[in-house]
Tab-separated table of C-alpha atoms and ligand atoms in Angstrom:
chain	number	residue	atom	x	y	z
A	183	MET	CA	13.315	-54.749	7.637
A	184	THR	CA	14.980	-52.622	5.019
A	185	ALA	CA	14.406	-55.251	2.329
A	186	ALA	CA	10.795	-54.108	2.099
A	187	PRO	CA	10.407	-50.522	3.212
A	188	PHE	CA	6.905	-49.395	3.973
A	189	ALA	CA	6.204	-45.923	2.712
A	190	PRO	CA	4.672	-43.531	5.245
A	191	PRO	CA	1.091	-42.530	4.513
A	192	SER	CA	0.460	-39.411	2.464
A	193	PRO	CA	1.112	-36.240	4.472
A	194	GLY	CA	-1.829	-34.880	6.412
A	195	THR	CA	-2.090	-33.887	10.012
A	196	GLU	CA	0.113	-36.740	11.149
A	197	THR	CA	2.994	-36.278	13.537
A	198	TYR	CA	5.940	-38.364	12.444
A	199	ALA	CA	8.735	-39.313	14.874
A	200	VAL	CA	11.704	-41.258	13.563
A	201	LEU	CA	14.851	-42.777	15.049
A	202	HIS	CA	17.729	-44.445	13.220
A	203	ARG	CA	18.895	-47.315	15.392
A	204	TRP	CA	19.494	-51.032	15.283
A	205	ARG	CA	20.731	-50.633	11.715
A	206	THR	CA	17.245	-49.689	10.569
A	207	GLU	CA	14.568	-47.007	10.863
A	208	LEU	CA	12.071	-46.928	13.742
A	209	SER	CA	9.095	-44.624	13.480
A	210	LEU	CA	5.802	-43.679	15.069
A	211	ILE	CA	3.064	-41.748	13.312
A	212	VAL	CA	0.091	-40.385	15.267
A	213	ARG	CA	-2.807	-38.357	13.884
A	214	ASP	CA	-3.256	-34.932	15.508
A	215	ALA	CA	-0.822	-35.259	18.390
A	216	SER	CA	2.017	-33.095	19.683
A	217	GLY	CA	5.350	-33.796	17.987
A	218	ALA	CA	7.372	-33.638	21.182
A	219	ALA	CA	5.142	-36.126	22.986
A	220	VAL	CA	5.208	-38.570	20.063
A	221	THR	CA	9.003	-38.393	19.852
A	222	HIS	CA	9.279	-38.883	23.598
A	223	LEU	CA	7.091	-41.987	23.556
A	224	LEU	CA	9.062	-43.584	20.720
A	225	ARG	CA	12.452	-42.799	22.257
A	226	ASP	CA	11.345	-44.012	25.682
A	227	GLU	CA	10.189	-47.394	24.367
A	228	VAL	CA	13.183	-47.896	22.072
A	229	MET	CA	15.665	-47.128	24.833
A	230	ARG	CA	13.834	-49.424	27.207
A	231	MET	CA	14.067	-52.299	24.769
A	232	GLU	CA	17.704	-51.554	24.079
A	233	THR	CA	18.562	-51.589	27.778
A	234	ALA	CA	16.833	-54.936	28.226
A	235	LEU	CA	17.607	-56.741	24.995
A	236	SER	CA	20.542	-55.341	23.046
A	237	ARG	CA	23.082	-57.953	21.997
A	238	PHE	CA	25.608	-55.159	21.514
A	239	ARG	CA	25.439	-53.799	25.064
A	240	PRO	CA	27.344	-55.999	27.506
A	241	ASP	CA	25.202	-54.671	30.373
A	242	SER	CA	21.813	-55.512	28.824
A	243	GLU	CA	19.706	-58.139	30.574
A	244	LEU	CA	20.008	-60.314	27.470
A	245	SER	CA	23.825	-60.109	27.473
A	246	ILE	CA	23.997	-60.954	31.157
A	247	VAL	CA	21.740	-63.997	30.686
A	248	ASN	CA	23.752	-65.083	27.626
A	249	GLN	CA	27.124	-64.728	29.369
A	250	GLN	CA	26.227	-67.514	31.802
A	251	PRO	CA	23.649	-69.871	30.361
A	252	GLY	CA	22.638	-72.752	32.605
A	253	ARG	CA	22.392	-70.414	35.618
A	254	TRP	CA	19.415	-68.575	37.070
A	255	HIS	CA	19.400	-64.819	36.420
A	256	THR	CA	17.231	-62.098	37.861
A	257	VAL	CA	15.479	-60.196	35.049
A	258	SER	CA	12.697	-57.643	34.699
A	259	TRP	CA	9.124	-58.638	33.888
A	260	TYR	CA	9.579	-56.568	30.736
A	261	PHE	CA	12.343	-58.974	29.645
A	262	VAL	CA	10.049	-61.908	30.442
A	263	GLU	CA	7.236	-60.443	28.321
A	264	VAL	CA	9.436	-60.308	25.229
A	265	LEU	CA	10.934	-63.716	25.980
A	266	GLU	CA	7.438	-65.190	26.308
A	267	ALA	CA	6.470	-63.682	22.955
A	268	ALA	CA	9.535	-65.381	21.460
A	269	ILE	CA	8.610	-68.713	23.084
A	270	ASP	CA	5.050	-68.339	21.731
A	271	ALA	CA	6.566	-67.820	18.285
A	272	ALA	CA	8.601	-71.016	18.690
A	273	HIS	CA	5.421	-72.925	19.622
A	274	SER	CA	3.392	-71.511	16.741
A	275	THR	CA	6.129	-72.320	14.220
A	276	GLU	CA	7.076	-75.675	15.781
A	277	GLY	CA	10.578	-74.431	16.498
A	278	ILE	CA	11.321	-72.982	13.058
A	279	VAL	CA	11.524	-69.618	14.834
A	280	ASP	CA	13.767	-70.500	17.768
A	281	PRO	CA	14.873	-67.940	20.395
A	282	CYS	CA	18.065	-69.904	21.211
A	283	LEU	CA	19.970	-69.487	17.951
A	284	ALA	CA	22.346	-66.651	18.895
A	285	HIS	CA	25.499	-68.756	18.509
A	286	LEU	CA	24.409	-69.983	15.092
A	287	VAL	CA	23.595	-66.450	13.930
A	288	ASP	CA	27.105	-65.427	15.004
A	289	ALA	CA	28.707	-68.516	13.476
A	290	ALA	CA	27.039	-67.694	10.167
A	291	GLY	CA	29.007	-64.434	10.212
A	292	TYR	CA	26.220	-61.907	10.886
A	293	GLY	CA	28.768	-59.810	12.760
A	294	THR	CA	30.513	-59.057	9.467
A	295	TRP	CA	27.451	-57.401	7.985
A	296	ARG	CA	27.312	-53.734	8.898
A	297	ASP	CA	24.509	-51.907	7.162
A	298	ALA	CA	22.505	-51.888	3.993
A	299	GLU	CA	25.037	-49.696	2.175
A	300	THR	CA	28.139	-51.752	2.981
A	301	PRO	CA	29.060	-54.178	0.210
A	302	PRO	CA	29.263	-57.787	1.403
A	303	LEU	CA	32.404	-58.247	3.491
A	304	GLN	CA	34.597	-61.192	2.797
A	305	PRO	CA	35.970	-63.458	3.761
A	306	SER	CA	34.223	-64.195	7.023
A	307	GLU	CA	36.653	-65.748	9.466
A	308	LYS	CA	33.806	-67.638	11.125
A	309	GLN	CA	32.559	-70.993	9.941
A	310	PHE	CA	29.134	-72.558	10.120
A	311	THR	CA	28.504	-74.938	12.986
A	312	PRO	CA	25.523	-77.244	12.566
A	313	LEU	CA	23.167	-77.333	15.546
A	314	SER	CA	23.949	-80.463	17.537
A	315	GLN	CA	20.987	-82.789	17.649
A	316	ASP	CA	20.731	-82.486	21.437
A	317	SER	CA	20.233	-78.733	21.295
A	318	ALA	CA	17.469	-78.796	18.658
A	319	GLY	CA	14.232	-77.809	20.395
A	320	SER	CA	16.044	-76.707	23.580
A	321	TRP	CA	13.919	-73.550	23.657
A	322	ARG	CA	11.357	-75.817	25.385
A	323	ASP	CA	13.771	-75.995	28.335
A	324	ILE	CA	13.926	-72.243	28.975
A	325	GLU	CA	12.714	-71.766	32.551
A	326	ILE	CA	10.948	-68.708	33.955
A	327	ARG	CA	9.963	-68.257	37.627
A	328	PRO	CA	8.318	-65.385	39.440
A	329	ALA	CA	10.433	-63.625	42.078
A	330	GLY	CA	8.350	-60.742	43.391
A	331	SER	CA	9.008	-57.507	41.509
A	332	HIS	CA	11.397	-59.401	39.242
A	333	ALA	CA	11.593	-62.813	37.638
A	334	LEU	CA	14.191	-65.548	37.329
A	335	VAL	CA	15.219	-66.968	33.978
A	336	ARG	CA	17.425	-69.903	33.062
A	337	VAL	CA	18.529	-70.686	29.517
A	338	PRO	CA	19.758	-74.226	28.708
A	339	PRO	CA	23.552	-74.583	29.077
A	340	GLY	CA	25.582	-73.852	25.959
A	341	LEU	CA	22.848	-71.764	24.322
A	342	ALA	CA	22.298	-68.032	23.989
A	343	LEU	CA	19.171	-66.022	23.292
A	344	ASP	CA	18.552	-63.980	20.136
A	345	LEU	CA	15.073	-62.459	20.191
A	346	GLY	CA	15.599	-60.583	16.918
A	347	ALA	CA	12.880	-62.420	14.986
A	348	VAL	CA	10.140	-61.265	17.379
A	349	ALA	CA	11.337	-58.237	19.338
A	350	LYS	CA	10.783	-55.503	16.746
A	351	GLY	CA	7.273	-56.753	16.026
A	352	TRP	CA	6.512	-56.979	19.736
A	353	LEU	CA	7.759	-53.390	20.130
A	354	ALA	CA	5.597	-52.163	17.241
A	355	ASP	CA	2.532	-53.590	19.011
A	356	ARG	CA	3.533	-52.032	22.297
A	357	VAL	CA	4.336	-48.588	20.858
A	358	ALA	CA	1.111	-48.442	18.831
A	359	ASP	CA	-0.987	-49.571	21.815
A	360	ARG	CA	0.650	-47.036	24.079
A	361	ALA	CA	0.258	-44.209	21.533
A	362	VAL	CA	-3.469	-44.921	21.171
A	363	ALA	CA	-3.901	-45.125	24.953
A	364	GLU	CA	-2.019	-41.867	25.593
A	365	PHE	CA	-3.147	-39.688	22.681
A	366	ARG	CA	-6.516	-41.276	21.918
A	367	ARG	CA	-5.652	-40.948	18.242
A	368	ASP	CA	-4.887	-43.315	15.351
A	369	ALA	CA	-1.304	-44.553	15.226
A	370	ILE	CA	1.189	-46.551	13.183
A	371	ALA	CA	4.362	-47.900	14.742
A	372	ASN	CA	6.925	-49.132	12.223
A	373	MET	CA	9.979	-50.867	13.654
A	374	GLY	CA	12.105	-51.351	10.577
A	375	GLY	CA	9.284	-52.851	8.506
A	376	ASP	CA	7.487	-54.599	11.366
A	377	LEU	CA	4.451	-52.453	11.483
A	378	ARG	CA	1.360	-52.174	13.679
A	379	VAL	CA	-1.625	-50.042	12.704
A	380	ILE	CA	-4.460	-48.977	15.000
A	381	ALA	CA	-7.116	-46.685	13.508
A	382	ARG	CA	-10.592	-45.655	14.602
A	383	ASP	CA	-11.127	-42.447	12.601
A	384	GLU	CA	-9.987	-43.515	9.152
A	385	PRO	CA	-7.876	-46.420	7.916
A	386	TRP	CA	-4.204	-46.088	7.014
A	387	THR	CA	-2.873	-47.048	3.624
A	388	VAL	CA	0.533	-48.673	3.840
A	389	THR	CA	2.719	-49.798	0.990
A	390	ALA	CA	4.749	-53.000	0.929
A	391	ASP	CA	7.532	-52.443	-1.548
A	392	PRO	CA	10.074	-55.282	-1.720
A	393	GLU	CA	12.678	-54.057	-4.176
A	394	GLN	CA	12.890	-57.436	-5.948
A	395	ALA	CA	9.137	-57.690	-6.650
A	396	SER	CA	8.577	-57.674	-10.401
A	397	SER	CA	4.900	-56.843	-9.877
A	398	GLY	CA	5.710	-53.606	-8.010
A	399	GLN	CA	4.277	-52.478	-4.704
A	400	ALA	CA	1.299	-53.713	-2.744
A	401	GLU	CA	-1.015	-51.192	-1.127
A	402	LEU	CA	-2.878	-52.332	1.957
A	403	VAL	CA	-5.661	-50.477	3.719
A	404	LEU	CA	-5.661	-51.305	7.412
A	405	TRP	CA	-7.800	-50.380	10.425
A	406	ASP	CA	-6.345	-52.603	13.086
A	407	GLY	CA	-3.666	-54.988	12.045
A	408	ALA	CA	-0.042	-55.645	11.441
A	409	LEU	CA	2.370	-56.276	8.667
A	410	ALA	CA	5.898	-57.638	8.887
A	411	THR	CA	8.539	-58.472	6.340
A	412	SER	CA	11.561	-60.715	6.652
A	413	GLY	CA	14.147	-60.866	3.942
A	414	VAL	CA	17.555	-62.154	3.010
A	415	GLY	CA	18.429	-59.632	0.298
A	416	ARG	CA	20.058	-57.017	2.507
A	417	ARG	CA	21.478	-58.562	5.666
A	418	ALA	CA	23.679	-60.838	3.571
A	419	TRP	CA	27.399	-61.380	2.997
A	420	THR	CA	29.912	-63.760	1.425
A	421	THR	CA	31.743	-66.418	3.445
A	422	ALA	CA	35.394	-67.447	3.220
A	423	ASP	CA	34.324	-70.275	0.879
A	424	GLY	CA	32.616	-67.801	-1.417
A	425	ASP	CA	29.142	-68.939	-0.370
A	426	ARG	CA	26.365	-66.447	0.022
A	427	ALA	CA	25.182	-66.255	3.631
A	428	HIS	CA	22.518	-64.237	5.390
A	429	HIS	CA	21.005	-63.608	8.804
A	430	ILE	CA	18.081	-66.066	8.880
A	431	ILE	CA	19.038	-69.487	10.214
A	432	ASP	CA	17.281	-72.755	9.531
A	433	PRO	CA	17.442	-74.482	12.922
A	434	ARG	CA	17.159	-77.851	11.172
A	435	THR	CA	20.551	-77.361	9.486
A	436	GLY	CA	22.184	-74.690	11.639
A	437	ARG	CA	22.954	-72.695	8.501
A	438	PRO	CA	21.469	-69.688	6.758
A	439	ALA	CA	18.183	-70.921	5.315
A	440	ASP	CA	18.363	-72.277	1.788
A	441	THR	CA	15.275	-70.517	0.485
A	442	PRO	CA	13.868	-69.404	-2.864
A	443	TRP	CA	12.455	-66.221	-1.287
A	444	TRP	CA	14.059	-62.807	-1.045
A	445	THR	CA	11.272	-61.496	1.140
A	446	CYS	CA	8.196	-62.777	2.903
A	447	SER	CA	5.581	-60.239	4.024
A	448	VAL	CA	2.796	-61.304	6.366
A	449	MET	CA	-0.411	-59.634	7.606
A	450	ALA	CA	-1.663	-60.677	11.044
A	451	SER	CA	-3.538	-59.204	13.975
A	452	SER	CA	-0.332	-58.392	15.862
A	453	ALA	CA	3.108	-57.399	14.611
A	454	ALA	CA	4.706	-59.985	16.919
A	455	ALA	CA	2.722	-62.752	15.193
A	456	ALA	CA	3.298	-61.293	11.713
A	457	ASN	CA	7.023	-61.037	12.381
A	458	ALA	CA	7.378	-64.605	13.628
A	459	ALA	CA	5.402	-65.905	10.640
A	460	SER	CA	7.469	-63.891	8.148
A	461	THR	CA	10.716	-65.335	9.497
A	462	ALA	CA	9.217	-68.841	9.399
A	463	GLY	CA	8.030	-68.237	5.820
A	464	ILE	CA	11.614	-67.549	4.732
A	465	VAL	CA	13.037	-70.568	6.595
A	466	LEU	CA	10.370	-72.969	5.288
A	467	GLY	CA	11.280	-72.095	1.689
A	468	ALA	CA	9.050	-73.843	-0.842
A	469	GLN	CA	6.808	-75.027	2.020
A	470	GLY	CA	6.426	-71.453	3.290
A	471	PRO	CA	3.273	-70.471	1.351
A	472	GLY	CA	1.447	-73.702	2.278
A	473	TRP	CA	2.391	-73.311	5.919
A	474	LEU	CA	1.266	-69.678	5.995
A	475	GLU	CA	-2.082	-70.680	4.504
A	476	SER	CA	-2.459	-73.420	7.130
A	477	GLN	CA	-2.056	-70.715	9.785
A	478	GLY	CA	-4.897	-68.690	8.238
A	479	LEU	CA	-2.562	-65.766	7.582
A	480	ASP	CA	-2.172	-63.598	4.493
A	481	GLY	CA	1.170	-63.004	2.867
A	482	TRP	CA	3.384	-62.325	-0.100
A	483	PHE	CA	6.491	-64.324	-1.002
A	484	VAL	CA	8.882	-62.700	-3.461
A	485	GLY	CA	11.780	-64.658	-4.992
A	486	SER	CA	13.873	-64.190	-8.087
A	487	GLY	CA	11.434	-64.590	-10.927
A	488	GLU	CA	8.762	-66.078	-8.682
A	489	GLU	CA	6.047	-64.640	-6.454
A	490	GLN	CA	3.301	-66.263	-4.420
A	491	ARG	CA	0.367	-64.632	-2.693
A	492	VAL	CA	-1.427	-66.328	0.166
A	493	GLY	CA	-4.933	-65.732	1.527
A	494	ARG	CA	-6.318	-62.207	1.142
A	495	TRP	CA	-3.053	-60.630	0.038
A	496	PRO	CA	-4.008	-58.296	-2.847
A	497	GLY	CA	-3.187	-59.327	-6.412
A	498	PRO	CA	-0.759	-57.466	-8.685
B	1524	AMP	P1	13.456	-61.200	10.987
B	1524	AMP	O1	14.162	-60.037	10.407
B	1524	AMP	O2	12.197	-60.902	11.678
B	1524	AMP	O3	13.303	-62.322	10.014
B	1524	AMP	O4	14.379	-61.757	12.161
B	1524	AMP	C1	15.650	-62.254	11.830
B	1524	AMP	C2	16.578	-62.115	13.009
B	1524	AMP	O5	16.243	-63.070	14.013
B	1524	AMP	C3	18.010	-62.395	12.617
B	1524	AMP	O6	18.701	-61.206	12.318
B	1524	AMP	C4	18.569	-63.124	13.825
B	1524	AMP	O7	18.988	-62.180	14.793
B	1524	AMP	C5	17.373	-63.870	14.358
B	1524	AMP	N1	17.139	-65.175	13.723
B	1524	AMP	C6	17.685	-65.701	12.609
B	1524	AMP	N2	17.144	-66.889	12.309
B	1524	AMP	C7	16.227	-67.151	13.269
B	1524	AMP	C8	15.326	-68.240	13.520
B	1524	AMP	N3	15.226	-69.306	12.739
B	1524	AMP	N4	14.548	-68.147	14.619
B	1524	AMP	C9	14.595	-67.076	15.443
B	1524	AMP	N5	15.415	-66.029	15.251
B	1524	AMP	C10	16.219	-66.059	14.173
B	1525	MG	MG1	10.368	-61.902	11.259
């Protein structure tokens, strides 16, 4: 998430591979490994996810499932793994993070936002559509069945999947795990601010640096853990009515979440869990810090003129 870039660790013997895709920066850092092999691993995993899950590729598995909801589709077990992570996130957040919100994200006008440098586009020709009461919680009706080397998936009629709140975190976990397994060295995978650290030799120091934080950066020393940030400062635009809109939807209203927070950063044992919790923290607004504490997670909420730290998040 560009709203809270994480600075790379100080230069040493690390090999740093970076890709600019998905309107953000994806990187993998491995201690004492060959540059070409690190780049290959990162590219391989990113392209695999793109082929399975891109909303912008009409031939991705996700697009094919979304084109005909209500029907059974043959998908890869890879697709099912990410989908199951997204369903887990929906369970752990009681549906605040909901994998079936693609139409609402579109209706909010996310398509009009292009990149961090583009000024907000206006007006958006799309209008908000509140989630009908019968589709709230429909993620519970997603069906998955084994079919040999593949699987079958059915999404409730009228809905479409958007796995954006979990997928980058899930990928950070996967890339870091794979790097450690292949190179037997410490690694950090950072998928646009969803970051997974695995270290055995010495810990990594990572910096959370939300630009709106009046208290400056937070430095975290991690051995094995994850950090994710969600934010509404960057992926934001202005609607036809002159309202400010952004990319994080509150499924209870169907609209961009009305939240006091610009960013929510969360530490957890996996980047998938940290990412889901950070999105939920934004959506839950004033209740976000209390909810995060109830989950036993550590985090940092930054709003205009207001900050809250939860759990073991370091002080200013
Ligand atoms: P993140 O940056 O991790 O907060 O994920 C936000 C992305 O997930 C958005 O860009 C949407 O594609 C999607 N999304 C927005 N709101 C939600 C929500 N309440 N639950 C699940 N996914 C969402
Ligand atoms: Mg998130």
